[in-house]
């Protein structure tokens, strides 16, 4: 079986990033999963063990101090070194900001093709096929690359399959990095440690709030409902622009695309650009004071009402059902 | 300083955007064609620098004939000139080829700084600036929420899923901006009049030479299908019990 490289992103604390399990799972369907990463010196042993447990058969590891000072240059160099050594048929990266950028740079550097934002990948006879969900899920497009290996960026949270655990063979490599052509990281402020809430991408339930929440303080109502449901928190662009929540919570055209079992929109009008990020949810619930809000056009259950009276009652009713209040 | 801003014509997100089910390409008869909002912000970043510094701003696009309207708008906003890469052979070009063509045009044009939007609203690839930077062999500072341009460097805040970093790159460089950067100015009447006299250069593939040729590795669309549109379900007006009714609805669907 051909090698399939997976770029592993690490969290600010040095641990394996959230997308690694999905990517290694996807890679195991296409060939032999090889985890590739650039990491701070001294992290090798722990990383190799967790990557093996996620299905990596080999770990290609470059330990270098420059990961914290040069923007993605070490990651691209590690991928290029692994590419030359292992002649993979495919290279999978997360469709995260860093993943796409490293993947794109690698594709140019080694002359590979590029398929972006795949929601599924599969091997067919002699080619690899990716599926994409286009224009907010209005279309499904299948594509492939002809004439050479392919770099695929895979949408985070889009694929459920996981690989069997392996005991990974670790190969350490030394990178020859030219810092002159690189953007420099002068400082980094990690996002506050992730809450207990599930990640927005891939969450089974998402509760989102819009401008109708009126203020950052009152947006807490969205979080309270999310916690009652074990859900992730999302938001409209208007809510992000108003500073109620960080940009990473934005759902829509220029934010995250989600496809949960249940999506609850609170005080969101349902502009077409918001719908582009959530209209493939299985069940959509909307609460809005305006009976003509476009969000109701796609809601399975719509309530014309004030979020500040309906939602507390809903939280109370959920509590009673689960017997916790 | 010569700043080249990459702009793209896209279907307006406010309309119904369609794909041609045979080719998988954009159906240009769908939504109205406009300049991508994010590229207006990219142009704004260049114009804001030009407001108080000596700089030449060029808008560059690769696109069909209709893209010239969008270039006029860029000129009306304040760009000094525009370059239109126009060649029927480029219809349906994949990301890789598009990047090669744009990189070849940038090399021909010359630049100190290239500014792009982080991600187009139609393709949503978010990779073109990286592809172009790698072709040019210059630093890339992407997904910037703020941009500070100096005579020999560019700095900004870059937010990813993991946190926010301050980054800096020496010029020449390629950068991309996010929708957290300043909203674009509107073209005023004077700008619209002056735009009519500003130069728009049209280049074909032949003008760009061998570097702009398609690569032997290419992506191919195999199939395109449309998903049925959603319809509205139950709608109730809160009479004081809607929260309880919603809990019952969720329970009936095993969602709580
Ligand atoms: C290129 C482009 C990209 C965009 N990308 C995105 C994107 O990714 N995501 C996104 O969300 N938007 C995006 N937008 C913006 C989008 O067009 C809308 O402006 C935005 O979604 C509106 O957010 P909102 O629904 O929170 O605000 P509004 O449209 O102001 O709606 C607020 C709603 O709250 C309701 N309301 C008020 N008070 C209450 C109450 N007490 N109880 C219940 N309801 C109440 C109101 O009736 C109203 O319907 C984009 C726009 C463009 C042009």
PDB file of C-alpha atoms in Angstrom, chain B residues 3-212:
ATOM      1  CA  UNK B   3       1.314  47.280  -3.871  1.00  0.00           C
ATOM      2  CA  UNK B   4      -0.593  44.782  -5.998  1.00  0.00           C
ATOM      3  CA  UNK B   5      -4.026  43.775  -4.731  1.00  0.00           C
ATOM      4  CA  UNK B   6      -5.505  40.505  -5.973  1.00  0.00           C
ATOM      5  CA  UNK B   7      -9.218  40.898  -6.655  1.00  0.00           C
ATOM      6  CA  UNK B   8     -11.765  38.360  -7.808  1.00  0.00           C
ATOM      7  CA  UNK B   9     -15.185  38.520  -9.357  1.00  0.00           C
ATOM      8  CA  UNK B  10     -17.603  36.260  -7.479  1.00  0.00           C
ATOM      9  CA  UNK B  11     -21.350  35.620  -7.505  1.00  0.00           C
ATOM     10  CA  UNK B  12     -23.022  37.909  -4.988  1.00  0.00           C
ATOM     11  CA  UNK B  13     -23.591  35.972  -1.769  1.00  0.00           C
ATOM     12  CA  UNK B  14     -26.954  37.738  -1.438  1.00  0.00           C
ATOM     13  CA  UNK B  15     -28.303  35.873  -4.480  1.00  0.00           C
ATOM     14  CA  UNK B  16     -28.852  32.235  -5.440  1.00  0.00           C
ATOM     15  CA  UNK B  17     -25.458  30.860  -6.432  1.00  0.00           C
ATOM     16  CA  UNK B  18     -25.474  27.962  -8.868  1.00  0.00           C
ATOM     17  CA  UNK B  19     -23.122  25.402 -10.331  1.00  0.00           C
ATOM     18  CA  UNK B  20     -23.431  23.960 -13.818  1.00  0.00           C
ATOM     19  CA  UNK B  21     -24.239  20.296 -13.160  1.00  0.00           C
ATOM     20  CA  UNK B  22     -22.384  19.112 -16.283  1.00  0.00           C
ATOM     21  CA  UNK B  23     -19.070  20.875 -15.780  1.00  0.00           C
ATOM     22  CA  UNK B  24     -19.111  21.600 -12.059  1.00  0.00           C
ATOM     23  CA  UNK B  25     -18.165  25.170 -12.973  1.00  0.00           C
ATOM     24  CA  UNK B  26     -19.862  28.278 -11.756  1.00  0.00           C
ATOM     25  CA  UNK B  27     -23.113  29.088 -13.541  1.00  0.00           C
ATOM     26  CA  UNK B  28     -22.542  32.737 -14.356  1.00  0.00           C
ATOM     27  CA  UNK B  29     -26.211  33.190 -15.153  1.00  0.00           C
ATOM     28  CA  UNK B  30     -26.952  32.752 -11.431  1.00  0.00           C
ATOM     29  CA  UNK B  31     -26.284  35.464  -8.887  1.00  0.00           C
ATOM     30  CA  UNK B  32     -25.021  38.899  -9.953  1.00  0.00           C
ATOM     31  CA  UNK B  33     -21.232  39.145 -10.413  1.00  0.00           C
ATOM     32  CA  UNK B  34     -19.533  41.453  -7.904  1.00  0.00           C
ATOM     33  CA  UNK B  35     -16.076  42.098  -6.463  1.00  0.00           C
ATOM     34  CA  UNK B  36     -15.621  39.806  -3.471  1.00  0.00           C
ATOM     35  CA  UNK B  37     -16.197  41.702  -0.228  1.00  0.00           C
ATOM     36  CA  UNK B  38     -12.937  40.394   1.217  1.00  0.00           C
ATOM     37  CA  UNK B  39     -10.973  41.745  -1.753  1.00  0.00           C
ATOM     38  CA  UNK B  40     -12.468  45.185  -1.135  1.00  0.00           C
ATOM     39  CA  UNK B  41     -10.959  44.964   2.331  1.00  0.00           C
ATOM     40  CA  UNK B  42      -7.626  43.909   0.805  1.00  0.00           C
ATOM     41  CA  UNK B  43      -7.802  46.972  -1.426  1.00  0.00           C
ATOM     42  CA  UNK B  44      -8.719  49.115   1.584  1.00  0.00           C
ATOM     43  CA  UNK B  45      -5.555  47.974   3.377  1.00  0.00           C
ATOM     44  CA  UNK B  46      -3.500  49.182   0.396  1.00  0.00           C
ATOM     45  CA  UNK B  47      -5.406  52.452   0.010  1.00  0.00           C
ATOM     46  CA  UNK B  48      -5.162  53.231   3.728  1.00  0.00           C
ATOM     47  CA  UNK B  49      -1.368  53.018   3.406  1.00  0.00           C
ATOM     48  CA  UNK B  50      -1.442  55.111   0.236  1.00  0.00           C
ATOM     49  CA  UNK B  51      -3.482  57.810   2.024  1.00  0.00           C
ATOM     50  CA  UNK B  52      -0.413  58.847   3.976  1.00  0.00           C
ATOM     51  CA  UNK B  53       2.529  57.321   2.090  1.00  0.00           C
ATOM     52  CA  UNK B  54       3.979  57.299  -1.361  1.00  0.00           C
ATOM     53  CA  UNK B  55       2.587  54.140  -2.937  1.00  0.00           C
ATOM     54  CA  UNK B  56       1.333  52.846  -6.253  1.00  0.00           C
ATOM     55  CA  UNK B  57      -1.680  50.534  -5.992  1.00  0.00           C
ATOM     56  CA  UNK B  58      -2.480  48.075  -8.778  1.00  0.00           C
ATOM     57  CA  UNK B  59      -5.576  45.841  -8.860  1.00  0.00           C
ATOM     58  CA  UNK B  60      -4.896  42.483 -10.524  1.00  0.00           C
ATOM     59  CA  UNK B  61      -7.467  39.907 -11.546  1.00  0.00           C
ATOM     60  CA  UNK B  62      -7.733  36.780 -13.627  1.00  0.00           C
ATOM     61  CA  UNK B  63     -11.265  36.318 -14.876  1.00  0.00           C
ATOM     62  CA  UNK B  64     -13.741  36.501 -17.738  1.00  0.00           C
ATOM     63  CA  UNK B  65     -14.498  39.633 -19.735  1.00  0.00           C
ATOM     64  CA  UNK B  66     -17.189  40.695 -17.254  1.00  0.00           C
ATOM     65  CA  UNK B  67     -14.516  41.066 -14.544  1.00  0.00           C
ATOM     66  CA  UNK B  68     -13.609  44.426 -16.075  1.00  0.00           C
ATOM     67  CA  UNK B  69     -16.576  46.028 -14.296  1.00  0.00           C
ATOM     68  CA  UNK B  70     -15.119  44.974 -10.996  1.00  0.00           C
ATOM     69  CA  UNK B  71     -11.710  46.380 -11.981  1.00  0.00           C
ATOM     70  CA  UNK B  72     -13.421  49.715 -12.725  1.00  0.00           C
ATOM     71  CA  UNK B  73     -14.856  49.659  -9.225  1.00  0.00           C
ATOM     72  CA  UNK B  74     -11.368  49.027  -7.803  1.00  0.00           C
ATOM     73  CA  UNK B  75     -10.095  52.010  -9.780  1.00  0.00           C
ATOM     74  CA  UNK B  76     -13.013  54.131  -8.574  1.00  0.00           C
ATOM     75  CA  UNK B  77     -12.167  53.217  -4.981  1.00  0.00           C
ATOM     76  CA  UNK B  78      -8.638  54.504  -5.543  1.00  0.00           C
ATOM     77  CA  UNK B  79      -6.367  51.967  -7.263  1.00  0.00           C
ATOM     78  CA  UNK B  80      -4.033  53.671  -9.747  1.00  0.00           C
ATOM     79  CA  UNK B  81      -4.211  51.059 -12.476  1.00  0.00           C
ATOM     80  CA  UNK B  82      -5.470  47.560 -13.146  1.00  0.00           C
ATOM     81  CA  UNK B  83      -4.284  44.394 -14.846  1.00  0.00           C
ATOM     82  CA  UNK B  84      -6.772  41.921 -16.294  1.00  0.00           C
ATOM     83  CA  UNK B  85      -5.553  38.431 -17.183  1.00  0.00           C
ATOM     84  CA  UNK B  86      -8.072  37.400 -19.786  1.00  0.00           C
ATOM     85  CA  UNK B  87      -7.811  34.255 -21.874  1.00  0.00           C
ATOM     86  CA  UNK B  88     -10.572  31.837 -22.854  1.00  0.00           C
ATOM     87  CA  UNK B  89      -8.153  28.941 -22.323  1.00  0.00           C
ATOM     88  CA  UNK B  90      -8.280  29.738 -18.598  1.00  0.00           C
ATOM     89  CA  UNK B  91     -12.006  28.989 -18.269  1.00  0.00           C
ATOM     90  CA  UNK B  92     -12.362  26.392 -15.510  1.00  0.00           C
ATOM     91  CA  UNK B  93      -8.662  26.623 -14.532  1.00  0.00           C
ATOM     92  CA  UNK B  94      -8.002  24.857 -11.226  1.00  0.00           C
ATOM     93  CA  UNK B  95      -6.415  26.512  -8.190  1.00  0.00           C
ATOM     94  CA  UNK B  96      -2.932  25.313  -9.082  1.00  0.00           C
ATOM     95  CA  UNK B  97      -3.017  26.769 -12.573  1.00  0.00           C
ATOM     96  CA  UNK B  98      -4.665  29.986 -11.405  1.00  0.00           C
ATOM     97  CA  UNK B  99      -1.842  30.468  -8.907  1.00  0.00           C
ATOM     98  CA  UNK B 100       0.825  29.879 -11.567  1.00  0.00           C
ATOM     99  CA  UNK B 101      -0.780  32.412 -13.860  1.00  0.00           C
ATOM    100  CA  UNK B 102      -1.131  35.039 -11.130  1.00  0.00           C
ATOM    101  CA  UNK B 103       2.443  34.475  -9.966  1.00  0.00           C
ATOM    102  CA  UNK B 104       3.724  34.883 -13.535  1.00  0.00           C
ATOM    103  CA  UNK B 105       1.747  38.114 -13.891  1.00  0.00           C
ATOM    104  CA  UNK B 106       3.107  39.444 -10.583  1.00  0.00           C
ATOM    105  CA  UNK B 107       6.652  38.701 -11.697  1.00  0.00           C
ATOM    106  CA  UNK B 108       6.070  40.548 -14.955  1.00  0.00           C
ATOM    107  CA  UNK B 109       4.404  43.458 -13.174  1.00  0.00           C
ATOM    108  CA  UNK B 110       6.854  43.803 -10.284  1.00  0.00           C
ATOM    109  CA  UNK B 111       5.710  44.333  -6.658  1.00  0.00           C
ATOM    110  CA  UNK B 112       6.877  45.114  -3.153  1.00  0.00           C
ATOM    111  CA  UNK B 113       3.741  43.855  -1.448  1.00  0.00           C
ATOM    112  CA  UNK B 114       0.902  41.645  -2.661  1.00  0.00           C
ATOM    113  CA  UNK B 115      -2.374  41.817  -0.707  1.00  0.00           C
ATOM    114  CA  UNK B 116      -5.176  39.277  -1.145  1.00  0.00           C
ATOM    115  CA  UNK B 117      -8.359  38.359   0.677  1.00  0.00           C
ATOM    116  CA  UNK B 118      -7.914  35.346   2.963  1.00  0.00           C
ATOM    117  CA  UNK B 119     -10.561  33.256   1.264  1.00  0.00           C
ATOM    118  CA  UNK B 120     -12.984  33.899  -1.602  1.00  0.00           C
ATOM    119  CA  UNK B 121     -16.692  33.556  -0.891  1.00  0.00           C
ATOM    120  CA  UNK B 122     -17.242  31.234  -3.852  1.00  0.00           C
ATOM    121  CA  UNK B 123     -14.307  28.810  -3.832  1.00  0.00           C
ATOM    122  CA  UNK B 124     -13.565  29.163  -0.099  1.00  0.00           C
ATOM    123  CA  UNK B 125     -10.210  27.480  -0.711  1.00  0.00           C
ATOM    124  CA  UNK B 126      -8.181  29.954   1.306  1.00  0.00           C
ATOM    125  CA  UNK B 127      -5.007  28.687  -0.360  1.00  0.00           C
ATOM    126  CA  UNK B 128      -4.343  30.977  -3.306  1.00  0.00           C
ATOM    127  CA  UNK B 129      -2.147  33.484  -1.433  1.00  0.00           C
ATOM    128  CA  UNK B 130      -0.023  30.594  -0.129  1.00  0.00           C
ATOM    129  CA  UNK B 131       0.294  29.034  -3.580  1.00  0.00           C
ATOM    130  CA  UNK B 132       1.306  32.367  -5.093  1.00  0.00           C
ATOM    131  CA  UNK B 133       3.828  33.164  -2.327  1.00  0.00           C
ATOM    132  CA  UNK B 134       5.466  29.770  -2.756  1.00  0.00           C
ATOM    133  CA  UNK B 135       5.742  30.260  -6.528  1.00  0.00           C
ATOM    134  CA  UNK B 136       7.304  33.671  -5.989  1.00  0.00           C
ATOM    135  CA  UNK B 137       9.564  32.407  -3.207  1.00  0.00           C
ATOM    136  CA  UNK B 138       8.646  35.253  -0.865  1.00  0.00           C
ATOM    137  CA  UNK B 139       7.329  35.203   2.732  1.00  0.00           C
ATOM    138  CA  UNK B 140       3.627  34.743   3.334  1.00  0.00           C
ATOM    139  CA  UNK B 141       1.765  36.396   6.200  1.00  0.00           C
ATOM    140  CA  UNK B 142      -1.814  35.211   5.874  1.00  0.00           C
ATOM    141  CA  UNK B 143      -5.127  35.607   7.655  1.00  0.00           C
ATOM    142  CA  UNK B 144      -4.180  38.964   9.126  1.00  0.00           C
ATOM    143  CA  UNK B 145      -6.819  40.679  11.273  1.00  0.00           C
ATOM    144  CA  UNK B 146      -4.764  43.871  11.268  1.00  0.00           C
ATOM    145  CA  UNK B 147      -2.063  45.135   8.931  1.00  0.00           C
ATOM    146  CA  UNK B 148       0.828  47.504   9.600  1.00  0.00           C
ATOM    147  CA  UNK B 149       2.891  48.318   6.520  1.00  0.00           C
ATOM    148  CA  UNK B 150       6.299  49.976   6.761  1.00  0.00           C
ATOM    149  CA  UNK B 151       8.792  50.779   4.014  1.00  0.00           C
ATOM    150  CA  UNK B 152      10.520  47.425   4.341  1.00  0.00           C
ATOM    151  CA  UNK B 153       8.261  45.132   6.317  1.00  0.00           C
ATOM    152  CA  UNK B 154       4.733  44.116   7.062  1.00  0.00           C
ATOM    153  CA  UNK B 155       3.351  43.127  10.450  1.00  0.00           C
ATOM    154  CA  UNK B 156      -0.016  42.076  11.783  1.00  0.00           C
ATOM    155  CA  UNK B 157      -2.131  39.961  14.070  1.00  0.00           C
ATOM    156  CA  UNK B 158      -2.938  36.479  12.807  1.00  0.00           C
ATOM    157  CA  UNK B 159      -5.698  34.497  14.496  1.00  0.00           C
ATOM    158  CA  UNK B 160      -6.006  30.770  14.042  1.00  0.00           C
ATOM    159  CA  UNK B 161      -8.059  28.124  15.785  1.00  0.00           C
ATOM    160  CA  UNK B 162      -5.298  27.988  18.424  1.00  0.00           C
ATOM    161  CA  UNK B 163      -4.775  31.607  19.310  1.00  0.00           C
ATOM    162  CA  UNK B 164      -3.555  34.947  18.081  1.00  0.00           C
ATOM    163  CA  UNK B 165       0.023  35.622  17.046  1.00  0.00           C
ATOM    164  CA  UNK B 166       1.880  38.759  16.071  1.00  0.00           C
ATOM    165  CA  UNK B 167       3.784  38.129  12.870  1.00  0.00           C
ATOM    166  CA  UNK B 168       6.237  40.117  10.770  1.00  0.00           C
ATOM    167  CA  UNK B 169       7.781  39.594   7.353  1.00  0.00           C
ATOM    168  CA  UNK B 170      10.333  41.522   5.321  1.00  0.00           C
ATOM    169  CA  UNK B 171       9.231  42.881   1.931  1.00  0.00           C
ATOM    170  CA  UNK B 172       8.689  41.741  -0.744  1.00  0.00           C
ATOM    171  CA  UNK B 173       5.933  39.553   0.682  1.00  0.00           C
ATOM    172  CA  UNK B 174       2.437  38.222   0.090  1.00  0.00           C
ATOM    173  CA  UNK B 175      -0.215  38.834   2.739  1.00  0.00           C
ATOM    174  CA  UNK B 176      -3.903  38.008   3.070  1.00  0.00           C
ATOM    175  CA  UNK B 177      -6.453  39.835   5.209  1.00  0.00           C
ATOM    176  CA  UNK B 178      -9.583  38.659   7.028  1.00  0.00           C
ATOM    177  CA  UNK B 179     -12.967  40.297   7.411  1.00  0.00           C
ATOM    178  CA  UNK B 180     -11.794  41.658  10.781  1.00  0.00           C
ATOM    179  CA  UNK B 181      -9.745  44.275   8.890  1.00  0.00           C
ATOM    180  CA  UNK B 182     -11.286  47.645   8.075  1.00  0.00           C
ATOM    181  CA  UNK B 183     -14.376  47.833   5.915  1.00  0.00           C
ATOM    182  CA  UNK B 184     -13.746  49.241   2.468  1.00  0.00           C
ATOM    183  CA  UNK B 185     -14.403  52.861   1.499  1.00  0.00           C
ATOM    184  CA  UNK B 186     -17.128  53.623  -1.031  1.00  0.00           C
ATOM    185  CA  UNK B 187     -16.072  55.025  -4.373  1.00  0.00           C
ATOM    186  CA  UNK B 188     -17.092  58.696  -4.490  1.00  0.00           C
ATOM    187  CA  UNK B 189     -18.259  60.624  -7.532  1.00  0.00           C
ATOM    188  CA  UNK B 190     -14.813  62.035  -8.276  1.00  0.00           C
ATOM    189  CA  UNK B 191     -13.326  58.559  -7.999  1.00  0.00           C
ATOM    190  CA  UNK B 192     -15.840  57.143 -10.455  1.00  0.00           C
ATOM    191  CA  UNK B 193     -15.048  59.867 -12.996  1.00  0.00           C
ATOM    192  CA  UNK B 194     -11.300  59.471 -12.601  1.00  0.00           C
ATOM    193  CA  UNK B 195     -11.549  55.682 -12.908  1.00  0.00           C
ATOM    194  CA  UNK B 196     -12.639  56.076 -16.526  1.00  0.00           C
ATOM    195  CA  UNK B 197      -9.235  57.528 -17.403  1.00  0.00           C
ATOM    196  CA  UNK B 198      -7.081  55.087 -15.456  1.00  0.00           C
ATOM    197  CA  UNK B 199      -5.221  52.386 -17.409  1.00  0.00           C
ATOM    198  CA  UNK B 200      -6.400  48.764 -17.527  1.00  0.00           C
ATOM    199  CA  UNK B 201      -3.816  46.447 -19.080  1.00  0.00           C
ATOM    200  CA  UNK B 202      -5.069  43.174 -20.552  1.00  0.00           C
ATOM    201  CA  UNK B 203      -2.703  40.213 -20.669  1.00  0.00           C
ATOM    202  CA  UNK B 204      -3.332  36.872 -22.336  1.00  0.00           C
ATOM    203  CA  UNK B 205      -1.516  33.634 -21.490  1.00  0.00           C
ATOM    204  CA  UNK B 206       0.875  34.343 -24.362  1.00  0.00           C
ATOM    205  CA  UNK B 207       1.926  37.590 -22.670  1.00  0.00           C
ATOM    206  CA  UNK B 208       2.906  35.643 -19.543  1.00  0.00           C
ATOM    207  CA  UNK B 209       5.172  33.031 -21.082  1.00  0.00           C
ATOM    208  CA  UNK B 210       6.031  29.496 -20.073  1.00  0.00           C
ATOM    209  CA  UNK B 211       5.699  30.039 -16.310  1.00  0.00           C
ATOM    210  CA  UNK B 212       1.958  30.489 -16.776  1.00  0.00           C
TER     211      UNK B 212
END
